[in-house]
CSV table of C-alpha atoms (C1' of nucleotides) in Angstrom, one decimal:
chain,number,residue,atom,x,y,z
A,1,MET,CA,0.2,0.6,0.1
A,2,GLN,CA,2.7,2.3,0.8
A,3,GLN,CA,4.1,1.9,-2.9
A,4,LEU,CA,1.1,3.4,-4.2
A,5,ILE,CA,1.3,6.3,-1.5
A,6,ASP,CA,4.6,6.8,-2.4
A,7,TYR,CA,3.1,6.7,-6.1
A,8,ILE,CA,0.4,9.3,-6.4
A,9,GLU,CA,3.1,11.5,-3.9
A,10,GLN,CA,4.7,12.0,-7.2
A,11,PHE,CA,2.0,13.8,-7.9
A,12,VAL,CA,0.9,15.8,-5.1
A,13,ARG,CA,1.2,16.0,-1.3
A,14,LEU,CA,-0.9,13.8,0.2
A,15,ASP,CA,-2.5,14.8,4.2
A,16,SER,CA,-2.5,11.6,6.8
A,17,GLU,CA,-6.8,11.9,6.4
A,18,THR,CA,-6.8,11.1,2.9
A,19,VAL,CA,-4.2,9.0,3.4
A,20,ALA,CA,-6.0,6.8,5.8
A,21,LYS,CA,-9.5,7.4,3.3
A,22,LEU,CA,-7.0,5.7,0.7
A,23,ILE,CA,-6.5,2.8,2.9
A,24,LYS,CA,-10.1,2.3,3.7
A,25,LEU,CA,-11.2,2.3,0.7
A,26,ALA,CA,-8.7,0.3,-1.9
A,27,GLU,CA,-8.4,-3.6,-1.4
A,28,LYS,CA,-5.3,-5.7,-2.1
A,29,GLU,CA,-6.0,-8.6,-4.8
A,30,THR,CA,-4.0,-11.4,-5.8
A,31,TYR,CA,-2.9,-12.9,-10.0
A,32,THR,CA,-0.8,-16.3,-10.4
A,33,LYS,CA,0.9,-17.1,-13.5
A,34,LYS,CA,-1.3,-17.0,-16.6
A,35,GLN,CA,-3.9,-15.6,-14.8
A,36,HIS,CA,-7.1,-13.4,-16.0
A,37,ILE,CA,-7.4,-10.4,-14.4
A,38,LEU,CA,-10.2,-8.8,-17.2
A,39,GLN,CA,-11.7,-10.7,-19.3
A,40,GLN,CA,-13.1,-9.4,-23.1
A,41,GLY,CA,-16.7,-8.7,-22.6
A,42,GLN,CA,-17.0,-7.8,-18.9
A,43,ARG,CA,-17.4,-4.4,-17.4
A,44,CYS,CA,-14.3,-3.0,-15.9
A,45,ASN,CA,-14.8,-1.3,-12.9
A,46,LYS,CA,-12.0,-1.3,-11.4
A,47,ILE,CA,-8.3,0.9,-11.6
A,48,TRP,CA,-5.0,-1.3,-9.9
A,49,PHE,CA,-2.1,-0.2,-9.3
A,50,LEU,CA,0.8,-2.8,-9.8
A,51,THR,CA,2.8,-3.5,-6.9
A,52,LYS,CA,5.0,-6.6,-7.8
A,53,GLY,CA,5.4,-8.7,-11.0
A,54,MET,CA,3.7,-7.5,-14.5
A,55,VAL,CA,0.5,-6.9,-16.6
A,56,ARG,CA,-0.2,-8.1,-19.9
A,57,LYS,CA,-2.5,-5.8,-21.8
A,58,TYR,CA,-3.4,-7.6,-25.2
A,59,TYR,CA,-6.9,-8.5,-27.2
A,60,LEU,CA,-7.5,-11.0,-29.9
A,61,SER,CA,-8.1,-10.2,-34.1
A,62,GLU,CA,-8.5,-13.5,-35.9
A,63,GLY,CA,-7.1,-15.9,-33.2
A,64,LYS,CA,-3.9,-14.2,-32.8
A,65,GLU,CA,-3.6,-12.8,-29.4
A,66,ILE,CA,-2.4,-8.8,-30.2
A,67,THR,CA,-0.1,-7.8,-27.5
A,68,ILE,CA,-1.3,-4.0,-26.0
A,69,TRP,CA,1.5,-3.4,-23.5
A,70,ILE,CA,3.1,-4.4,-20.8
A,71,HIS,CA,3.2,-2.9,-17.1
A,72,THR,CA,5.4,-3.8,-14.4
A,73,GLY,CA,5.3,-2.2,-11.8
A,74,ASN,CA,4.7,0.6,-9.6
A,75,GLU,CA,2.3,1.8,-12.9
A,76,THR,CA,-2.1,2.4,-12.9
A,77,PHE,CA,-3.6,0.0,-15.4
A,78,THR,CA,-7.2,-0.9,-16.4
A,79,SER,CA,-9.8,-0.9,-19.9
A,80,LEU,CA,-9.9,2.6,-19.9
A,81,GLN,CA,-12.0,2.6,-23.0
A,82,SER,CA,-14.9,0.0,-20.8
A,83,TYR,CA,-14.1,1.1,-17.2
A,84,ALA,CA,-14.9,5.0,-18.3
A,85,GLN,CA,-17.6,5.3,-21.2
A,86,ASN,CA,-19.3,1.5,-18.2
A,87,MET,CA,-18.4,-1.0,-21.9
A,88,PRO,CA,-18.3,-4.3,-22.2
A,89,ALA,CA,-13.9,-5.0,-22.3
A,90,GLU,CA,-12.5,-5.7,-25.5
A,91,GLU,CA,-8.8,-6.8,-23.6
A,92,TYR,CA,-8.5,-9.3,-21.7
A,93,LEU,CA,-5.3,-8.5,-18.5
A,94,GLN,CA,-3.4,-10.9,-17.5
A,95,ALA,CA,-1.0,-11.6,-15.3
A,96,CYS,CA,2.1,-12.9,-16.5
A,97,GLU,CA,4.4,-13.5,-13.6
A,98,ASP,CA,2.5,-13.6,-9.7
A,99,THR,CA,1.3,-10.7,-9.5
A,100,GLU,CA,0.0,-8.4,-6.4
A,101,VAL,CA,-1.2,-5.5,-7.4
A,102,ILE,CA,-3.6,-2.3,-5.4
A,103,SER,CA,-7.6,-2.0,-6.5
A,104,ILE,CA,-10.0,0.9,-6.4
A,105,THR,CA,-13.7,0.8,-7.8
A,106,ARG,CA,-15.1,2.4,-9.7
A,107,SER,CA,-18.0,4.0,-7.1
A,108,ASN,CA,-15.1,3.6,-4.2
A,109,SER,CA,-12.8,6.0,-6.8
A,110,GLU,CA,-16.1,8.4,-7.1
A,111,LYS,CA,-15.9,8.1,-3.0
A,112,LEU,CA,-12.4,9.7,-3.0
A,113,ALA,CA,-13.2,12.2,-5.7
A,114,HIS,CA,-14.3,14.2,-3.1
A,115,TYR,CA,-10.7,14.4,-2.1
A,116,PRO,CA,-9.3,17.7,-3.6
A,117,GLN,CA,-5.5,15.5,-4.0
A,118,ILE,CA,-6.9,12.5,-5.0
A,119,ALA,CA,-8.6,14.7,-7.5
A,120,ALA,CA,-5.6,16.5,-8.7
A,121,PHE,CA,-3.6,13.7,-8.9
A,122,VAL,CA,-6.3,11.3,-11.3
A,123,ASN,CA,-6.0,14.6,-13.4
A,124,ALA,CA,-1.9,14.9,-13.9
A,125,MET,CA,-1.4,11.1,-14.3
A,126,MET,CA,-4.5,10.7,-16.7
A,127,GLY,CA,-2.7,13.4,-18.2
A,128,ARG,CA,0.6,11.9,-18.0
A,129,GLU,CA,-0.6,8.6,-19.1
A,130,PHE,CA,-2.7,10.1,-22.3
A,131,ALA,CA,1.1,12.1,-23.5
A,132,ASN,CA,2.5,8.9,-22.5
A,133,ILE,CA,-0.3,6.8,-24.7
A,134,ASP,CA,0.2,9.1,-27.7
A,135,ARG,CA,4.2,9.4,-27.5
A,136,HIS,CA,4.6,5.8,-27.4
A,137,SER,CA,2.5,5.5,-30.5
A,138,ARG,CA,4.3,7.2,-32.0
A,139,GLU,CA,8.0,6.0,-31.4
A,140,LEU,CA,6.9,2.6,-32.2
A,141,SER,CA,4.6,3.4,-36.0
A,142,GLN,CA,8.1,5.8,-36.9
A,143,ARG,CA,11.0,3.2,-36.8
A,144,ASP,CA,12.2,0.5,-38.6
A,145,ALA,CA,12.2,-2.8,-36.3
A,146,ARG,CA,15.5,-2.4,-35.1
A,147,GLY,CA,14.1,1.1,-33.8
A,148,LYS,CA,11.5,0.5,-32.1
A,149,TYR,CA,12.7,-2.3,-29.8
A,150,GLU,CA,16.1,0.3,-29.2
A,151,TYR,CA,13.0,2.7,-27.7
A,152,LEU,CA,12.0,0.4,-25.8
A,153,SER,CA,14.4,-1.3,-24.6
A,154,LYS,CA,14.2,2.7,-22.9
A,155,ILE,CA,11.5,3.4,-22.1
A,156,ALA,CA,10.4,0.1,-20.4
A,157,PRO,CA,13.7,-2.1,-19.3
A,158,GLU,CA,12.1,-4.1,-17.5
A,159,VAL,CA,9.5,-4.8,-20.3
A,160,VAL,CA,12.3,-5.9,-22.5
A,161,LYS,CA,14.0,-8.2,-19.5
A,162,ARG,CA,11.5,-10.1,-18.1
A,163,ALA,CA,8.7,-10.4,-21.0
A,164,LYS,CA,8.3,-13.6,-23.2
A,165,LEU,CA,10.0,-12.5,-27.2
A,166,GLY,CA,6.8,-13.6,-28.0
A,167,HIS,CA,5.0,-10.6,-26.8
A,168,ILE,CA,7.9,-8.0,-26.6
A,169,ALA,CA,7.2,-9.1,-30.5
A,170,SER,CA,3.4,-8.8,-30.8
A,171,LEU,CA,3.5,-5.2,-29.0
A,172,LEU,CA,6.6,-3.7,-31.2
A,173,GLY,CA,4.2,-5.5,-33.8
A,174,ILE,CA,6.5,-7.2,-35.5
A,175,SER,CA,8.1,-10.9,-36.1
A,176,GLN,CA,9.2,-12.6,-33.3
A,177,GLU,CA,11.8,-14.8,-35.7
A,178,THR,CA,12.9,-10.3,-36.5
A,179,LEU,CA,13.1,-10.0,-32.7
A,180,CYS,CA,14.7,-13.6,-32.2
A,181,ARG,CA,17.3,-11.9,-34.8
A,182,ILE,CA,18.0,-8.4,-33.8
A,183,ARG,CA,18.9,-10.0,-30.4
A,184,ARG,CA,22.3,-12.2,-32.0
A,185,GLY,CA,22.5,-8.7,-33.5
B,1,MET,CA,-20.6,29.3,-31.6
B,2,GLN,CA,-23.8,27.6,-32.5
B,3,GLN,CA,-21.7,24.4,-33.8
B,4,LEU,CA,-19.5,24.3,-31.0
B,5,ILE,CA,-22.7,24.7,-28.1
B,6,ASP,CA,-24.4,21.9,-30.6
B,7,TYR,CA,-21.1,20.1,-30.0
B,8,ILE,CA,-21.5,20.2,-26.6
B,9,GLU,CA,-24.6,18.9,-26.4
B,10,GLN,CA,-24.0,15.8,-27.8
B,11,PHE,CA,-22.5,15.0,-24.9
B,12,VAL,CA,-24.4,17.3,-21.6
B,13,ARG,CA,-27.2,19.4,-21.4
B,14,LEU,CA,-26.4,23.1,-21.1
B,15,ASP,CA,-29.0,25.5,-19.5
B,16,SER,CA,-28.5,29.3,-20.8
B,17,GLU,CA,-26.4,31.0,-18.5
B,18,THR,CA,-23.4,28.2,-18.7
B,19,VAL,CA,-24.2,28.7,-22.3
B,20,ALA,CA,-24.4,32.6,-21.8
B,21,LYS,CA,-20.9,31.8,-19.7
B,22,LEU,CA,-19.4,29.9,-22.8
B,23,ILE,CA,-20.0,32.3,-25.4
B,24,LYS,CA,-17.8,35.4,-23.1
B,25,LEU,CA,-15.4,32.7,-22.4
B,26,ALA,CA,-14.7,31.7,-25.8
B,27,GLU,CA,-12.9,33.8,-29.1
B,28,LYS,CA,-13.5,33.2,-33.0
B,29,GLU,CA,-9.8,32.9,-35.1
B,30,THR,CA,-9.5,32.9,-38.5
B,31,TYR,CA,-6.7,31.1,-40.1
B,32,THR,CA,-5.7,31.2,-44.4
B,33,LYS,CA,-4.4,27.7,-45.8
B,34,LYS,CA,-0.4,27.5,-45.0
B,35,GLN,CA,-0.8,28.8,-41.6
B,36,HIS,CA,0.5,28.0,-38.2
B,37,ILE,CA,-2.3,27.7,-35.3
B,38,LEU,CA,0.8,26.4,-32.6
B,39,GLN,CA,4.8,26.1,-33.6
B,40,GLN,CA,7.2,23.5,-32.6
B,41,GLY,CA,8.8,25.1,-28.9
B,42,GLN,CA,5.3,27.6,-27.6
B,43,ARG,CA,3.7,26.7,-25.4
B,44,CYS,CA,0.3,25.6,-26.1
B,45,ASN,CA,-2.4,27.4,-24.2
B,46,LYS,CA,-4.9,26.9,-25.4
B,47,ILE,CA,-7.6,24.6,-26.7
B,48,TRP,CA,-9.2,24.8,-30.6
B,49,PHE,CA,-12.7,23.6,-31.5
B,50,LEU,CA,-12.9,23.4,-35.4
B,51,THR,CA,-15.8,25.3,-36.6
B,52,LYS,CA,-14.6,26.0,-40.8
B,53,GLY,CA,-11.3,24.2,-42.9
B,54,MET,CA,-8.8,21.5,-42.3
B,55,VAL,CA,-6.0,21.8,-39.8
B,56,ARG,CA,-2.8,19.2,-39.9
B,57,LYS,CA,-1.1,18.6,-37.4
B,58,TYR,CA,2.4,17.2,-36.9
B,59,TYR,CA,5.9,16.9,-35.9
B,60,LEU,CA,9.8,17.0,-37.7
B,61,SER,CA,11.4,14.1,-37.9
B,62,GLU,CA,15.5,14.6,-39.1
B,63,GLY,CA,14.3,17.4,-41.2
B,64,LYS,CA,11.2,15.8,-42.8
B,65,GLU,CA,7.3,16.4,-42.2
B,66,ILE,CA,5.3,13.4,-40.1
B,67,THR,CA,2.3,13.7,-39.9
B,68,ILE,CA,0.6,12.7,-37.1
B,69,TRP,CA,-3.7,13.6,-37.3
B,70,ILE,CA,-6.1,15.6,-39.5
B,71,HIS,CA,-9.0,17.0,-39.0
B,72,THR,CA,-11.8,18.0,-40.6
B,73,GLY,CA,-14.5,19.4,-38.7
B,74,ASN,CA,-16.3,19.7,-35.3
B,75,GLU,CA,-13.4,18.3,-33.6
B,76,THR,CA,-11.3,20.2,-31.0
B,77,PHE,CA,-7.7,20.3,-31.0
B,78,THR,CA,-4.6,20.8,-28.7
B,79,SER,CA,-1.1,20.5,-27.8
B,80,LEU,CA,-2.5,17.9,-25.5
B,81,GLN,CA,0.8,17.4,-24.0
B,82,SER,CA,1.7,21.0,-24.1
B,83,TYR,CA,-1.3,22.0,-22.7
B,84,ALA,CA,-2.1,19.4,-19.8
B,85,GLN,CA,1.8,20.1,-18.4
B,86,ASN,CA,3.1,23.5,-19.8
B,87,MET,CA,5.6,22.5,-21.7
B,88,PRO,CA,6.6,23.4,-25.0
B,89,ALA,CA,5.1,21.9,-28.3
B,90,GLU,CA,6.5,19.3,-29.8
B,91,GLU,CA,3.7,19.1,-33.4
B,92,TYR,CA,3.0,21.6,-35.3
B,93,LEU,CA,-0.6,23.1,-35.4
B,94,GLN,CA,-1.1,23.9,-39.5
B,95,ALA,CA,-4.4,25.3,-41.3
B,96,CYS,CA,-4.3,23.2,-44.2
B,97,GLU,CA,-7.6,25.2,-45.7
B,98,ASP,CA,-9.2,28.6,-44.4
B,99,THR,CA,-10.4,27.5,-41.4
B,100,GLU,CA,-11.9,29.2,-38.7
B,101,VAL,CA,-12.4,27.8,-34.1
B,102,ILE,CA,-13.1,28.9,-31.5
B,103,SER,CA,-10.1,28.9,-29.2
B,104,ILE,CA,-10.4,28.7,-25.0
B,105,THR,CA,-8.6,29.6,-23.3
B,106,ARG,CA,-6.2,27.5,-20.0
B,107,SER,CA,-8.3,30.0,-17.4
B,108,ASN,CA,-10.8,30.8,-19.5
B,109,SER,CA,-10.9,27.5,-19.2
B,110,GLU,CA,-10.4,27.0,-15.4
B,111,LYS,CA,-13.4,29.3,-15.2
B,112,LEU,CA,-15.9,26.9,-17.3
B,113,ALA,CA,-14.5,23.8,-14.9
B,114,HIS,CA,-17.1,25.3,-11.7
B,115,TYR,CA,-19.8,25.5,-14.0
B,116,PRO,CA,-21.0,21.4,-13.6
B,117,GLN,CA,-22.2,21.0,-17.3
B,118,ILE,CA,-18.7,22.3,-19.2
B,119,ALA,CA,-17.4,20.5,-16.0
B,120,ALA,CA,-18.5,16.9,-17.6
B,121,PHE,CA,-17.8,17.5,-20.8
B,122,VAL,CA,-14.7,17.6,-20.2
B,123,ASN,CA,-14.1,14.0,-19.1
B,124,ALA,CA,-17.0,12.9,-21.1
B,125,MET,CA,-14.6,14.3,-24.3
B,126,MET,CA,-11.0,13.5,-23.1
B,127,GLY,CA,-12.6,10.0,-22.2
B,128,ARG,CA,-13.3,10.0,-25.5
B,129,GLU,CA,-10.4,11.3,-27.2
B,130,PHE,CA,-7.6,9.0,-25.0
B,131,ALA,CA,-9.9,6.2,-26.6
B,132,ASN,CA,-10.5,7.0,-30.3
B,133,ILE,CA,-5.9,7.7,-30.3
B,134,ASP,CA,-5.8,4.5,-28.4
B,135,ARG,CA,-8.5,2.5,-30.3
B,136,HIS,CA,-7.0,4.3,-33.9
B,137,SER,CA,-3.1,3.9,-32.6
B,138,ARG,CA,-4.2,0.4,-32.6
B,139,GLU,CA,-5.6,-0.4,-35.8
B,140,LEU,CA,-2.9,1.1,-37.8
B,141,SER,CA,0.0,-0.6,-36.5
B,142,GLN,CA,-2.2,-3.7,-37.2
B,143,ARG,CA,-2.4,-2.9,-41.1
B,144,ASP,CA,-0.8,-3.3,-44.2
B,145,ALA,CA,-0.9,-0.2,-46.1
B,146,ARG,CA,-4.4,-0.7,-48.3
B,147,GLY,CA,-6.1,-1.7,-44.4
B,148,LYS,CA,-4.4,1.1,-42.8
B,149,TYR,CA,-6.0,3.2,-45.9
B,150,GLU,CA,-9.8,1.5,-46.2
B,151,TYR,CA,-9.9,2.3,-42.5
B,152,LEU,CA,-9.2,6.0,-42.4
B,153,SER,CA,-10.9,5.8,-45.1
B,154,LYS,CA,-13.3,4.6,-43.3
B,155,ILE,CA,-13.0,6.2,-39.4
B,156,ALA,CA,-12.1,9.8,-41.5
B,157,PRO,CA,-13.7,10.1,-45.2
B,158,GLU,CA,-13.4,13.6,-45.1
B,159,VAL,CA,-9.7,13.4,-44.7
B,160,VAL,CA,-9.2,10.9,-47.0
B,161,LYS,CA,-11.3,13.1,-49.8
B,162,ARG,CA,-9.8,16.8,-49.1
B,163,ALA,CA,-5.8,16.1,-47.7
B,164,LYS,CA,-3.1,16.5,-49.6
B,165,LEU,CA,-2.1,12.2,-51.3
B,166,GLY,CA,1.5,13.0,-49.1
B,167,HIS,CA,-0.5,14.3,-46.1
B,168,ILE,CA,-2.6,11.2,-46.6
B,169,ALA,CA,0.9,9.5,-46.1
B,170,SER,CA,2.5,9.7,-43.7
B,171,LEU,CA,-0.4,9.9,-41.0
B,172,LEU,CA,-1.0,6.1,-42.5
B,173,GLY,CA,2.8,5.5,-41.7
B,174,ILE,CA,3.8,4.2,-45.6
B,175,SER,CA,5.2,6.7,-48.5
B,176,GLN,CA,3.7,8.4,-50.8
B,177,GLU,CA,4.0,6.2,-54.0
B,178,THR,CA,2.6,3.7,-52.2
B,179,LEU,CA,-0.8,5.5,-51.2
B,180,CYS,CA,-0.3,6.7,-55.3
B,181,ARG,CA,-0.9,3.0,-56.1
B,182,ILE,CA,-3.5,1.6,-54.1
B,183,ARG,CA,-5.8,4.3,-54.8
B,184,ARG,CA,-4.8,3.7,-58.8
B,185,GLY,CA,-6.2,-0.2,-58.2
C,1,DG,C1',14.6,-36.7,-12.8
C,2,DC,C1',12.5,-37.6,-16.8
C,3,DC,C1',8.7,-36.7,-20.2
C,4,DA,C1',6.2,-33.3,-23.1
C,5,DT,C1',4.7,-28.2,-23.3
C,6,DT,C1',6.5,-24.4,-24.7
C,7,DT,C1',9.9,-20.7,-26.6
C,8,DT,C1',14.1,-19.5,-29.1
C,9,DT,C1',16.7,-19.7,-32.6
C,10,DT,C1',17.6,-20.6,-37.2
C,11,DG,C1',17.9,-21.4,-42.5
C,12,DA,C1',15.5,-20.3,-46.9
C,13,DC,C1',12.9,-18.5,-49.2
C,14,DA,C1',8.5,-14.5,-50.8
C,15,DT,C1',7.3,-10.2,-50.9
C,16,DA,C1',4.6,-5.5,-49.5
C,17,DG,C1',6.7,-1.3,-49.3
C,18,DA,C1',10.7,2.5,-49.7
C,19,DT,C1',13.8,4.5,-52.4
C,20,DC,C1',15.9,6.6,-56.3
C,21,DA,C1',13.9,8.8,-60.8
C,22,DA,C1',11.9,11.2,-63.5
C,23,DA,C1',7.7,11.9,-66.2
C,24,DG,C1',2.9,14.4,-66.9
C,25,DA,C1',-1.1,17.6,-63.4
C,26,DA,C1',-1.9,20.5,-61.1
C,27,DA,C1',-2.4,24.7,-58.1
C,28,DT,C1',-0.1,29.4,-57.8
C,29,DC,C1',2.4,33.9,-58.3
C,30,DC,C1',2.9,37.6,-61.1
D,1,DG,C1',-2.1,33.4,-68.8
D,2,DG,C1',2.1,31.6,-68.9
D,3,DA,C1',5.9,30.7,-65.5
D,4,DT,C1',7.5,28.6,-62.1
D,5,DT,C1',6.7,25.2,-58.4
D,6,DT,C1',3.9,22.2,-55.4
D,7,DC,C1',1.9,17.6,-55.7
D,8,DT,C1',0.9,13.2,-58.0
D,9,DT,C1',2.2,9.6,-61.2
D,10,DT,C1',4.6,5.9,-62.8
D,11,DG,C1',8.6,2.2,-63.5
D,12,DA,C1',12.5,-0.2,-62.4
D,13,DT,C1',15.3,-2.2,-58.9
D,14,DC,C1',15.8,-3.7,-53.8
D,15,DT,C1',15.6,-4.2,-49.0
D,16,DA,C1',13.5,-5.6,-44.9
D,17,DT,C1',10.7,-8.8,-42.6
D,18,DG,C1',7.0,-11.2,-42.4
D,19,DT,C1',6.2,-16.8,-43.5
D,20,DC,C1',6.6,-21.3,-42.6
D,21,DA,C1',9.7,-24.8,-41.1
D,22,DA,C1',12.3,-27.6,-38.1
D,23,DA,C1',15.8,-28.0,-35.0
D,24,DA,C1',17.8,-26.4,-30.0
D,25,DA,C1',16.6,-25.5,-25.7
D,26,DA,C1',14.5,-23.7,-21.2
D,27,DT,C1',10.1,-24.7,-18.9
D,28,DG,C1',6.8,-27.0,-16.3
D,29,DG,C1',3.9,-31.2,-14.2
D,30,DC,C1',4.0,-35.4,-11.9
DNA sequence: GCCATTTTTTGACATAGATCAAAGAAATCC
DNA sequence: GGATTTCTTTGATCTATGTCAAAAAATGGC
């Protein structure tokens, strides 16, 4: 839980009352390797914060898994489309290792939003996430296979270190054979 | 101005007081073809709503213009990174035709945010935009050249009709020769 | 510890799409 | 309205990367 508080305090200072409320409304969850945190078709009504392990976001396209992103630590994640617009999720969230997260439901999140520090944090965090997705998709769409891999290595070294080759290749939009050859040198 | 009000009312109902305030704090701007609305390096402190014309968002990479998106009507746009985090913009915003927009400065936007309908609108709109960017970058990264073009034709037919071939090709991340050949059939 | 399954590596081959160059069209400018 | 610049089209290569197939390595189950 301290990890989440530290993360939030990167953005805003928290007073003890707000911290107490947060602890009350957040829940710890654990998942084993390969377990799904969210399945396609479910309505996603939580935001998670990853404290340990690794989580992969992917969807199915013509039967094949397309990896969208891999989270490795101290990050929030959710199916934004589903959470924000209360629609069935298009993607899966799956633990790639034994994983621990802190979850906050939408209704608890709404309660917390009355605390101005939390509201400010959510705005700042969302703004940053938005900008990140924007930049990453831009960078990954412009570079060749090696450039994509180098970019990912720079911004997400843990992913490159811990995730499976096939998942990384899919995330980069290249074949795993090509990624293997890039790594060979 | 009515166009902006109609747009907002897709998301929330507005009462007459809120409308009056909005009209007071929003400004009309016009740009001629090729004129820049925002230059790289500037701090972007406005959100715009496009009422007429066409606006291209692009950045420079090794001296070459990379088109990020092209707006054709009844859409909001800004340099989100710059606006939200008060940083120098990485991208340019340029009118591709004679263009009319409605602008709202950050400070006026903050005043308007006290009106709950406006705050709700901004949240809903941001959520939708976020989900759109997310989906588009996913779709465009997975398809081959023809598939990318067909996807763009479906979601943004006006762009495909009115924008220059080279700009469309750049937006899709393909060469203009390839796009030309795709169009030929 | 051994067998089954999954993942990674390697090689051979095919091809979509990039690049280069030059001609043809269209837009823009006094 | 002719000249100049910009944009689009076409053709001829060239290359990065995908696909297929099969071996090697790693992982997991019991």
